[in-house]
Coordinates of C-alpha atoms in Angstrom, one line a residue:
Chain A
M5 CA -12.4 11.5 -2.9
N6 CA -10.3 13.1 -0.1
T7 CA -12.2 16.3 0.7
A8 CA -8.9 17.9 1.2
L9 CA -7.9 17.6 -2.3
S10 CA -11.4 17.9 -3.8
M11 CA -11.6 21.1 -5.4
T12 CA -14.3 23.4 -6.9
V13 CA -13.3 25.5 -10.0
P14 CA -14.6 28.9 -9.6
S15 CA -16.4 30.5 -12.7
V16 CA -14.8 33.7 -14.1
G17 CA -17.2 36.6 -13.3
R18 CA -17.2 40.4 -13.0
R19 CA -15.1 40.3 -10.0
T20 CA -12.6 38.4 -11.7
W21 CA -12.3 40.7 -14.9
I22 CA -12.3 43.7 -12.4
T23 CA -9.5 42.3 -10.6
T24 CA -7.4 41.8 -13.9
L25 CA -8.1 45.4 -14.8
I26 CA -6.8 46.7 -11.4
F27 CA -3.7 44.5 -11.9
T28 CA -3.4 45.8 -15.2
A29 CA -3.6 49.5 -14.0
I30 CA -1.0 48.6 -11.3
V31 CA 1.6 47.1 -13.5
V32 CA 0.9 49.9 -15.8
V33 CA 1.9 52.8 -13.6
L34 CA 4.2 50.9 -11.2
P35 CA 7.5 51.5 -13.4
F36 CA 7.1 55.3 -12.8
F37 CA 7.7 54.6 -9.2
I38 CA 10.4 52.0 -8.9
S39 CA 14.0 51.5 -9.8
G40 CA 15.4 50.1 -13.2
Y41 CA 16.3 46.8 -11.4
Q42 CA 12.6 46.6 -9.7
R43 CA 11.1 47.1 -13.1
T44 CA 13.1 44.1 -14.5
L45 CA 11.9 41.9 -11.5
L46 CA 8.4 43.1 -12.4
Q47 CA 9.2 42.4 -16.2
K48 CA 10.1 38.5 -15.3
G49 CA 7.1 38.4 -12.9
L50 CA 4.9 39.3 -16.0
L51 CA 6.7 37.1 -18.3
W52 CA 6.2 34.1 -15.9
I53 CA 2.7 34.6 -15.8
P54 CA 1.8 32.7 -19.1
S55 CA 4.1 29.6 -18.1
V56 CA 2.6 29.2 -14.7
F57 CA -1.0 29.6 -16.2
G58 CA 0.0 26.5 -18.4
V59 CA 0.9 24.6 -15.2
Y60 CA -2.3 25.9 -13.6
I61 CA -4.4 24.7 -16.6
L62 CA -3.2 21.4 -16.4
Y63 CA -3.3 21.2 -13.0
S64 CA -6.6 22.9 -12.0
L65 CA -8.6 21.4 -15.0
L66 CA -6.7 18.0 -15.8
R67 CA -5.1 17.2 -12.4
Q68 CA -1.7 16.7 -13.9
V69 CA 1.6 18.3 -12.8
H70 CA 3.6 19.7 -15.5
F71 CA 7.3 20.0 -15.1
G72 CA 8.1 20.3 -18.4
Q73 CA 7.6 24.1 -19.0
S74 CA 11.1 24.7 -19.2
I75 CA 11.1 22.7 -22.6
F76 CA 9.2 25.4 -24.3
I77 CA 10.7 28.3 -22.6
G78 CA 14.2 27.0 -23.4
L79 CA 12.9 26.5 -27.3
G80 CA 11.5 30.0 -27.2
S81 CA 14.7 31.3 -26.0
Y82 CA 17.1 29.7 -28.3
I83 CA 15.3 30.5 -31.4
T84 CA 15.5 34.2 -30.1
A85 CA 19.3 33.7 -29.2
F86 CA 19.8 32.3 -32.7
M87 CA 18.0 34.6 -34.6
A88 CA 18.7 37.9 -33.0
G89 CA 22.2 36.8 -31.4
K90 CA 24.4 34.2 -32.9
Y91 CA 23.3 34.5 -36.2
S92 CA 21.8 37.8 -36.6
V93 CA 18.9 37.1 -38.6
T94 CA 16.4 39.3 -37.2
N95 CA 15.4 40.8 -33.8
E96 CA 11.9 41.6 -35.0
L97 CA 9.1 40.6 -32.1
M98 CA 6.4 40.3 -34.8
I99 CA 8.6 37.4 -36.6
L100 CA 10.3 35.8 -33.7
L101 CA 7.1 35.6 -31.4
P102 CA 5.0 33.6 -34.1
L103 CA 7.7 31.5 -34.9
A104 CA 8.4 30.4 -31.5
L105 CA 4.8 29.8 -31.2
V106 CA 4.6 27.8 -34.2
V107 CA 7.7 25.9 -32.8
S108 CA 6.4 25.5 -29.4
I109 CA 2.8 24.1 -30.6
V110 CA 4.4 21.7 -33.2
V111 CA 6.8 20.3 -30.3
A112 CA 4.3 20.2 -27.7
Y113 CA 1.8 18.2 -29.8
V114 CA 4.2 15.8 -30.6
L115 CA 5.3 15.4 -27.2
G116 CA 2.0 15.5 -26.0
I117 CA 1.1 12.4 -28.1
F118 CA 3.7 10.4 -25.7
I119 CA 3.6 12.2 -22.3
M120 CA -0.3 12.3 -22.2
K121 CA -0.3 8.8 -22.8
R122 CA 0.2 8.4 -18.9
T123 CA -1.3 10.6 -16.2
G124 CA -0.6 11.4 -12.9
F125 CA 2.8 10.3 -11.4
Y126 CA 4.1 9.0 -14.5
F127 CA 3.0 12.3 -16.5
A128 CA 5.2 14.2 -14.0
V129 CA 8.3 11.9 -14.3
M130 CA 8.0 12.1 -18.0
G131 CA 7.8 15.7 -18.0
I132 CA 11.2 15.8 -16.2
A133 CA 12.6 12.9 -18.2
V134 CA 12.0 14.6 -21.5
T135 CA 13.2 17.9 -20.3
M136 CA 16.6 16.3 -19.5
V137 CA 16.6 15.1 -22.9
F138 CA 16.3 18.4 -24.1
W139 CA 19.0 20.0 -21.9
S140 CA 21.6 17.4 -22.4
L141 CA 21.1 18.1 -26.1
V142 CA 21.6 21.8 -25.9
Y143 CA 24.4 21.2 -23.2
K144 CA 26.4 18.9 -25.7
A145 CA 25.9 20.6 -28.7
R146 CA 28.3 22.8 -28.1
T147 CA 29.2 24.3 -31.5
I148 CA 25.6 25.2 -32.1
T149 CA 24.4 26.1 -28.7
G150 CA 27.6 27.4 -27.0
G151 CA 27.1 24.7 -24.4
S152 CA 27.3 25.5 -20.8
D153 CA 28.4 29.1 -21.9
G154 CA 25.1 29.7 -23.6
I155 CA 24.8 32.5 -26.2
S156 CA 25.3 36.0 -25.2
H157 CA 24.8 39.5 -26.6
I158 CA 21.3 38.9 -28.0
K159 CA 20.2 42.4 -29.7
N160 CA 17.3 44.3 -28.1
P161 CA 14.1 43.5 -29.9
S162 CA 12.5 45.7 -32.3
L163 CA 8.6 45.8 -33.0
F164 CA 7.5 46.6 -36.4
T165 CA 11.1 47.6 -37.2
V166 CA 11.2 50.1 -34.4
P167 CA 13.8 49.4 -32.0
L168 CA 12.2 48.9 -28.6
S169 CA 13.9 50.7 -25.3
D170 CA 14.1 48.8 -22.1
M171 CA 10.9 50.6 -21.0
G172 CA 9.2 49.7 -24.3
L173 CA 10.2 46.2 -23.9
Y174 CA 8.7 46.5 -20.3
Y175 CA 5.5 47.5 -22.0
F176 CA 5.4 45.1 -24.9
C177 CA 5.8 42.1 -22.1
L178 CA 3.0 43.9 -20.0
I179 CA 0.8 43.9 -23.0
V180 CA 1.5 40.2 -23.8
S181 CA 1.2 38.8 -20.4
V182 CA -2.2 40.8 -19.8
G183 CA -3.5 39.3 -23.2
I184 CA -2.8 35.7 -22.3
I185 CA -4.3 36.4 -19.0
V186 CA -7.6 37.3 -20.5
L187 CA -7.2 34.6 -23.1
M188 CA -6.5 31.9 -20.3
L189 CA -9.5 33.3 -18.5
R190 CA -11.8 32.7 -21.4
V191 CA -10.5 29.4 -21.8
L192 CA -11.1 28.6 -18.3
N193 CA -14.7 29.6 -18.6
S194 CA -15.2 27.6 -21.8
S195 CA -16.9 24.4 -22.4
F196 CA -13.5 23.1 -23.5
S197 CA -12.6 23.5 -19.6
L198 CA -15.7 21.8 -18.6
Q199 CA -15.0 18.8 -20.3
L200 CA -11.0 18.7 -19.3
R201 CA -12.5 18.8 -15.6
A202 CA -14.9 15.7 -16.8
I203 CA -11.7 13.9 -18.0
A204 CA -9.9 14.5 -14.5
G205 CA -13.0 13.4 -12.7
D206 CA -13.7 10.1 -14.5
L207 CA -11.9 9.4 -17.7
E208 CA -14.0 6.5 -18.7
K209 CA -17.2 8.3 -18.3
A210 CA -15.9 11.0 -20.2
E211 CA -14.8 8.5 -22.9
S212 CA -18.1 7.2 -22.8
I213 CA -20.1 10.3 -23.3
G214 CA -18.0 10.9 -26.6
I215 CA -15.5 13.4 -25.1
P216 CA -12.1 12.5 -27.4
V217 CA -10.1 12.3 -24.3
K218 CA -6.5 12.1 -25.8
R219 CA -7.1 14.6 -28.2
M220 CA -8.4 17.1 -25.5
Q221 CA -5.7 16.5 -23.4
R222 CA -3.1 17.0 -26.0
L223 CA -4.7 20.4 -26.7
A224 CA -4.5 21.5 -23.3
F225 CA -0.8 20.4 -23.1
T226 CA -0.1 22.3 -26.3
I227 CA -1.7 25.6 -25.1
A228 CA 0.6 25.2 -21.9
G229 CA 3.7 24.8 -24.2
A230 CA 2.6 27.7 -26.5
N231 CA 2.5 30.0 -23.4
A232 CA 5.7 28.9 -22.2
G233 CA 7.3 29.5 -25.9
I234 CA 6.2 33.0 -25.8
T235 CA 7.7 33.4 -22.2
G236 CA 10.8 32.2 -23.5
V237 CA 10.9 34.7 -26.5
L238 CA 10.7 37.8 -24.2
L239 CA 12.7 36.1 -21.3
A240 CA 15.6 36.1 -23.7
F241 CA 15.1 39.7 -24.7
S242 CA 14.9 40.6 -21.3
Y243 CA 18.4 39.3 -20.2
N244 CA 20.0 39.3 -23.8
Y245 CA 21.5 36.0 -22.5
V246 CA 20.5 32.5 -22.6
S247 CA 22.2 29.1 -21.1
P248 CA 21.1 25.6 -21.1
S249 CA 19.8 26.1 -17.6
V250 CA 16.3 27.3 -19.0
F251 CA 16.0 23.6 -20.1
E252 CA 16.9 22.3 -16.7
W253 CA 13.9 20.4 -15.0
G254 CA 14.4 22.2 -11.7
Y255 CA 13.7 25.5 -13.9
G256 CA 10.7 23.9 -15.1
A257 CA 9.8 23.2 -11.3
N258 CA 9.9 27.0 -10.4
F259 CA 6.4 27.3 -12.5
V260 CA 4.8 24.4 -10.3
Q261 CA 6.2 26.1 -7.2
S262 CA 5.0 29.0 -8.4
A263 CA 1.2 27.5 -9.2
I264 CA 1.5 26.3 -5.5
I265 CA 2.2 29.4 -3.7
G266 CA -0.3 31.3 -5.7
G267 CA -2.8 28.3 -5.2
V268 CA -4.9 26.6 -7.9
T269 CA -8.2 27.2 -6.5
S270 CA -8.6 30.8 -7.9
F271 CA -7.7 32.4 -11.1
A272 CA -5.6 34.8 -9.3
G273 CA -3.2 31.9 -8.5
P274 CA -0.9 31.9 -11.2
V275 CA -0.5 35.9 -11.1
V276 CA 0.0 35.9 -7.3
G277 CA 2.4 32.8 -7.8
A278 CA 4.5 34.0 -10.4
F279 CA 5.2 37.4 -8.6
G280 CA 5.3 35.8 -5.1
F281 CA 8.1 33.3 -6.2
I282 CA 9.9 36.2 -7.9
N283 CA 10.1 38.4 -5.1
L284 CA 10.6 35.6 -2.4
E285 CA 13.8 34.7 -4.4
F286 CA 15.0 38.4 -4.7
F287 CA 14.5 39.2 -1.2
I288 CA 15.7 36.1 0.2
S289 CA 18.8 36.0 -1.6
T290 CA 19.2 39.5 -1.2
W291 CA 19.0 39.2 2.7
F292 CA 20.2 35.6 3.2
A293 CA 22.2 34.6 0.4
N294 CA 22.6 31.0 1.4
L295 CA 19.3 30.1 2.5
W296 CA 17.2 30.6 -0.8
E297 CA 16.8 26.9 -1.0
I298 CA 15.8 26.3 2.4
I299 CA 13.5 29.3 2.7
I300 CA 11.6 28.7 -0.4
G301 CA 11.1 25.1 0.4
L302 CA 9.9 25.5 3.9
T303 CA 7.4 28.4 2.5
I304 CA 5.9 25.7 0.2
A305 CA 6.1 23.3 2.7
I306 CA 4.0 25.5 5.0
I307 CA 1.4 26.6 2.2
V308 CA 1.0 22.7 1.3
V309 CA 0.5 21.5 4.9
T310 CA -1.8 24.6 6.1
V311 CA -3.8 25.8 3.2
G312 CA -3.2 22.8 0.7
E313 CA -4.2 24.1 -2.9
K314 CA -5.9 27.1 -2.0
G315 CA -2.2 29.0 -1.5
V316 CA -1.4 32.3 -1.1
T317 CA -4.7 33.3 -2.9
G318 CA -6.6 31.0 -0.9
I319 CA -5.1 32.6 2.5
V320 CA -6.2 36.1 1.3
Q321 CA -9.5 35.3 0.3
T322 CA -10.2 33.5 3.8
L323 CA -9.1 36.5 5.5
F324 CA -11.4 38.8 3.7
S325 CA -14.2 36.7 4.3
K326 CA -13.6 36.6 7.8
I327 CA -13.0 40.7 7.8
R328 CA -16.5 40.9 6.0
C329 CA -18.3 38.6 8.4
K330 CA -17.1 40.7 11.2
Chain B
M7 CA -38.6 -11.9 -31.8
S8 CA -40.8 -10.8 -34.0
N9 CA -39.7 -7.2 -33.5
N10 CA -36.5 -8.2 -35.2
E11 CA -38.0 -9.3 -38.6
Q12 CA -40.0 -5.9 -38.7
K13 CA -37.4 -3.2 -37.8
P14 CA -34.1 -2.7 -39.4
L15 CA -30.9 -4.0 -37.7
L16 CA -29.2 -1.6 -35.6
I17 CA -26.2 -3.7 -34.1
T18 CA -25.0 -6.9 -35.2
A19 CA -22.1 -8.5 -33.4
D20 CA -20.3 -11.7 -35.1
K21 CA -18.6 -14.1 -33.3
L22 CA -16.9 -11.5 -30.7
R23 CA -14.5 -13.1 -28.5
K24 CA -12.5 -11.7 -25.6
Y25 CA -9.9 -14.0 -23.5
Y26 CA -8.0 -13.2 -20.4
G27 CA -5.6 -15.8 -20.5
E28 CA -7.6 -18.9 -19.0
V29 CA -10.9 -16.7 -18.4
K30 CA -13.2 -16.4 -21.3
P31 CA -15.5 -13.7 -20.3
V32 CA -17.0 -13.4 -24.2
N33 CA -16.7 -16.8 -26.1
D34 CA -17.6 -16.3 -29.7
I35 CA -20.8 -14.5 -29.0
S36 CA -23.3 -13.3 -31.8
L37 CA -25.9 -11.0 -31.2
E38 CA -28.4 -8.8 -33.4
I39 CA -30.3 -6.0 -32.0
A40 CA -33.2 -4.2 -33.7
Q41 CA -34.2 -0.5 -33.5
G42 CA -36.5 -0.1 -30.5
Q43 CA -35.7 -3.9 -29.3
V44 CA -35.5 -4.2 -25.6
L45 CA -33.1 -7.1 -24.1
T46 CA -32.3 -7.9 -20.5
L47 CA -29.1 -10.1 -19.9
V48 CA -28.9 -11.8 -17.0
G49 CA -26.2 -14.2 -15.6
A50 CA -24.3 -15.0 -12.6
N51 CA -21.1 -12.8 -11.7
G52 CA -18.2 -13.3 -14.1
A53 CA -20.5 -14.7 -16.7
G54 CA -19.1 -11.8 -18.9
K55 CA -21.9 -9.6 -19.1
T56 CA -20.2 -6.4 -18.4
T57 CA -17.2 -7.4 -20.9
L58 CA -19.9 -8.0 -23.4
L59 CA -21.3 -4.4 -23.0
N60 CA -17.6 -2.8 -23.0
L61 CA -17.0 -4.6 -26.3
L62 CA -20.1 -2.9 -27.8
T63 CA -18.9 0.4 -26.5
G64 CA -15.6 0.0 -27.5
L65 CA -14.0 0.6 -23.9
I66 CA -12.3 -2.6 -24.7
R67 CA -11.2 -4.3 -28.0
P68 CA -12.3 -7.8 -28.8
D69 CA -9.6 -10.7 -29.7
R70 CA -11.8 -11.5 -32.7
G71 CA -15.0 -10.9 -34.1
E72 CA -16.9 -8.1 -35.9
I73 CA -19.5 -5.4 -34.5
R74 CA -21.5 -3.5 -37.0
L75 CA -23.8 -0.5 -36.6
L76 CA -26.6 0.1 -39.0
G77 CA -24.5 -2.3 -41.6
E78 CA -21.1 -0.1 -40.8
K79 CA -18.3 -2.0 -39.6
I80 CA -17.3 -0.3 -36.0
T81 CA -15.0 -2.8 -34.5
G82 CA -12.0 -0.6 -34.4
V83 CA -13.8 2.6 -34.0
P84 CA -13.0 4.3 -30.4
P85 CA -15.4 4.6 -27.5
D86 CA -15.9 8.4 -27.8
Q87 CA -16.8 8.1 -31.3
R88 CA -19.2 5.4 -30.6
A89 CA -20.9 7.4 -28.2
K90 CA -21.5 10.1 -30.7
R91 CA -23.1 7.5 -33.2
G92 CA -25.1 6.2 -30.6
I93 CA -24.1 3.4 -28.6
V94 CA -24.1 4.8 -25.0
K95 CA -23.4 2.9 -21.8
T96 CA -24.6 3.4 -18.0
F97 CA -22.3 2.0 -15.6
Q98 CA -22.6 -0.2 -12.8
L99 CA -20.6 1.4 -10.3
E100 CA -21.1 5.3 -9.9
H101 CA -19.5 6.9 -12.9
V102 CA -20.4 10.6 -12.6
F103 CA -18.5 13.9 -12.3
D104 CA -18.3 14.3 -8.8
D105 CA -16.7 17.7 -8.6
M106 CA -19.2 19.4 -10.5
T107 CA -22.9 20.5 -10.1
V108 CA -25.6 18.2 -11.4
F109 CA -26.1 20.8 -13.9
D110 CA -22.5 20.8 -15.2
N111 CA -22.6 17.0 -15.4
V112 CA -25.5 16.9 -17.9
R113 CA -24.4 20.1 -19.6
T114 CA -20.7 18.3 -20.3
A115 CA -22.7 15.5 -22.2
C116 CA -24.5 18.1 -24.0
F117 CA -21.6 19.6 -25.1
S118 CA -20.1 16.5 -26.2
S119 CA -23.2 15.2 -28.1
A120 CA -23.0 18.7 -29.8
G121 CA -19.4 17.9 -31.0
K122 CA -18.4 21.1 -29.2
H123 CA -15.1 20.3 -27.8
Y124 CA -12.9 23.2 -28.7
S125 CA -14.6 26.2 -28.4
L126 CA -11.8 27.4 -26.3
F127 CA -13.0 31.3 -26.0
K128 CA -16.8 31.0 -25.9
D129 CA -18.0 31.8 -22.3
I130 CA -20.0 28.7 -21.1
E131 CA -22.9 30.6 -20.0
D132 CA -23.3 32.2 -23.8
E133 CA -23.8 28.8 -25.2
N134 CA -27.6 29.2 -25.0
E135 CA -28.6 26.2 -27.0
I136 CA -26.5 23.6 -24.8
N137 CA -27.9 25.3 -21.8
E138 CA -31.5 25.2 -22.8
R139 CA -31.1 21.5 -23.7
T140 CA -29.2 20.8 -20.5
G141 CA -32.3 22.8 -18.5
A142 CA -34.6 20.6 -20.4
L143 CA -32.9 17.3 -19.7
I144 CA -32.7 18.1 -15.8
E145 CA -36.3 18.8 -16.0
L146 CA -37.1 15.6 -17.7
F147 CA -35.1 13.5 -15.4
D148 CA -36.7 15.2 -12.2
L149 CA -33.3 16.8 -11.3
T150 CA -34.6 20.3 -10.7
G151 CA -34.3 20.2 -7.2
V152 CA -30.6 19.5 -7.1
R153 CA -29.7 21.1 -10.2
D154 CA -26.7 23.4 -8.7
A155 CA -25.9 20.6 -6.0
F156 CA -22.3 19.3 -6.2
V157 CA -22.9 15.6 -7.2
R158 CA -20.3 14.6 -4.6
N159 CA -22.9 15.5 -1.8
L160 CA -25.9 13.6 -3.7
G161 CA -26.9 10.0 -2.9
H162 CA -26.4 6.9 -4.9
G163 CA -30.0 6.9 -6.4
Y164 CA -29.3 10.6 -7.7
K165 CA -26.0 9.6 -9.2
K166 CA -27.8 6.8 -11.1
V167 CA -30.4 9.2 -12.4
I168 CA -27.5 11.8 -13.5
D169 CA -25.6 8.9 -15.2
I170 CA -28.7 7.8 -17.1
A171 CA -29.4 11.6 -17.9
M172 CA -26.0 12.0 -19.3
C173 CA -26.6 8.9 -21.7
F174 CA -29.7 10.6 -22.8
A175 CA -27.9 13.6 -23.5
M176 CA -25.8 12.0 -25.9
K177 CA -29.0 11.3 -28.1
P178 CA -28.2 7.4 -28.1
K179 CA -29.7 4.8 -30.8
I180 CA -29.0 1.9 -28.1
L181 CA -28.7 2.1 -24.3
L182 CA -26.7 -0.6 -22.7
V183 CA -27.6 -0.3 -18.9
D184 CA -25.3 -2.1 -16.4
E185 CA -27.2 -2.9 -13.6
P186 CA -29.2 0.1 -13.1
T187 CA -30.7 -0.5 -9.8
S188 CA -27.3 -2.1 -7.9
G189 CA -27.1 -0.6 -4.6
V190 CA -30.3 1.6 -4.6
G191 CA -33.4 1.0 -2.1
E192 CA -36.3 -0.8 -3.1
E193 CA -38.6 2.2 -3.7
E194 CA -35.5 4.1 -5.8
K195 CA -35.2 1.2 -7.7
Y196 CA -38.8 1.3 -9.3
K197 CA -38.7 4.8 -9.7
I198 CA -35.4 4.6 -11.8
M199 CA -36.5 1.9 -13.8
D200 CA -39.8 3.8 -14.4
L201 CA -37.8 6.6 -15.4
L202 CA -35.1 4.8 -17.7
M203 CA -38.0 2.5 -19.2
N204 CA -40.4 5.5 -19.9
Q205 CA -37.6 7.4 -21.8
I206 CA -36.3 4.3 -23.7
E207 CA -40.0 3.8 -25.0
A208 CA -40.6 7.5 -25.6
N209 CA -37.6 7.5 -27.9
N210 CA -37.9 4.2 -29.5
L211 CA -34.6 3.1 -28.2
A212 CA -32.8 -0.3 -28.4
A213 CA -31.3 -1.3 -25.0
I214 CA -29.8 -4.1 -23.4
I215 CA -30.3 -4.0 -19.5
V216 CA -28.1 -6.3 -17.3
E217 CA -30.2 -6.8 -14.3
H218 CA -29.9 -9.3 -11.3
D219 CA -33.6 -8.8 -10.1
L220 CA -35.3 -11.4 -12.3
H221 CA -38.7 -10.0 -11.0
L222 CA -37.6 -7.0 -12.5
V223 CA -36.4 -8.7 -15.6
K224 CA -40.0 -9.9 -16.4
E225 CA -41.4 -6.7 -16.1
L226 CA -38.7 -4.9 -18.4
S227 CA -38.6 -6.9 -21.4
K228 CA -40.2 -9.4 -23.8
E229 CA -37.0 -11.0 -24.3
T230 CA -34.2 -11.9 -22.2
I231 CA -30.7 -13.7 -22.7
V232 CA -28.9 -16.0 -19.9
M233 CA -25.2 -15.9 -19.9
C234 CA -22.8 -18.3 -18.5
D235 CA -18.9 -18.3 -18.8
G236 CA -18.8 -16.2 -21.9
E237 CA -21.9 -17.8 -24.2
F238 CA -25.5 -17.2 -24.4
I239 CA -27.1 -20.5 -23.1
A240 CA -30.7 -19.4 -23.2
R241 CA -32.8 -16.9 -25.3
G242 CA -36.6 -16.2 -25.1
T243 CA -39.4 -14.5 -23.2
P244 CA -38.5 -14.3 -19.4
D245 CA -40.9 -16.9 -18.6
H246 CA -39.7 -19.6 -21.1
V247 CA -35.9 -19.0 -20.0
F248 CA -36.5 -19.0 -16.3
S249 CA -38.3 -22.5 -16.4
Q250 CA -35.4 -24.0 -18.2
E251 CA -33.8 -26.5 -15.9
K252 CA -30.0 -25.5 -17.0
V253 CA -30.9 -21.7 -16.2
I254 CA -32.3 -22.4 -13.0
E255 CA -29.2 -24.5 -12.3
I256 CA -26.9 -21.8 -13.2
L257 CA -28.4 -18.8 -11.7
V258 CA -29.4 -20.8 -8.3
G259 CA -25.7 -22.8 -8.4
K260 CA -23.9 -20.0 -9.0
G261 CA -25.2 -18.0 -6.0
F262 CA -27.4 -15.6 -8.3

């Protein structure tokens, strides 16, 4: 195996939990010191984390590049748009989140049966292809989905029938996001992950020692999808608007790019990646409006060429260890 | 052969067939293996030995024929479930998890053997029972010195032993051993075989061992089968089999 690509998955230790705690403390107090707009950016970052974690799990454990997260974000978003917008059924988070979760799990499991039949390049392409089918359906079913106009006027959410203010929604997103981080860290430190790594390492051997390869791959895919479904609901409430663009594969690619920026050799990768991407997007589009694609493309190219899978977290870790050595 | 009559049958294969176009690696082979029976399988390259083993493990499906384990038909059972039921194979080429430590390699097999595939949220270090069992296997197979080493950094001989240790973690009933000593040095070869045979004996396992070294074959088993072009052409004690003219012709003639 190419040593540049061979990767050691770290184990979740005390340091990871302390870092998570510090991160949580920062995002809890930060809204008091920043503007409302900056808070929405922060909220977007928090909401991206579950989806990026999905990509991270599939890549770091199974070695598969997952472009299809937009399918599940789209499902979550449109469920919310229908229920709390177009058909005004309910805006209750305690109904919509479980509903989106169940739909994402079912769809991810069924899609996983087909998509997970192939690995590597073909898995990546299948993800893109299926995403485009969803996008096309939503785009064309104009009478139901509003077509390219999307669905606007999504009500603000309520939690246990109590309407949430913008600040309330921010903290709810924070709780969900940190909750998912904790769950994902546990998953990454479980025997489930060990066996997924075995599947990625040598599929034939994994099968020969009794690992139910297909079922475990499907479950990993389903976990990623479930994460994205939750992201979808909260993103729709954050913007009070959805459009078919959430189903575009390019949107799903954002999460892959975030995972690359953050790095896949550290658990902090998805968090750093989600915030890194969103901040880059914000600053670049503010300062160099027309150069967004060029700069993000170059950034990713530079990261891949210089530090490869380690990403920004890898650079920071290397710097830290150098400082310590001195 | 006398073992066969005394001990209950473990595996029966009836008229197994696998063709790849004109090539017939397994051509209507029938085979019975009793508990604790150790067979060696020899034959030139391309004789169909590995294909036969793969049919037994379920890695490939036969075109025709039937396989039974303890009387129960398992022809359609997928390889992971066959492994759990006790049909376990070591590989001819290195098949280990390079990006993991030795401990994690064996631990993976222990988790699988215990059927623990879906404990999503339990910390792996808290799985005391599995970790203890892994530790015991590491010790049993003399891997303590390299317990925390990454497998990719280890030599070929170690990888063979790790592969074997993983098979034993599966609590096998029958071990299918595909060329356990290919590519290892003379000294290591005997060490690996000693380790393997001791464990097979200690656990009263059945085994089919594919081996090219005829001297080793004579030492390993009381019964050997010679395979050629997808068929068994001779079976019996190694001395008896290797004295047959057609066997010599095939093994020598095909550059064995």
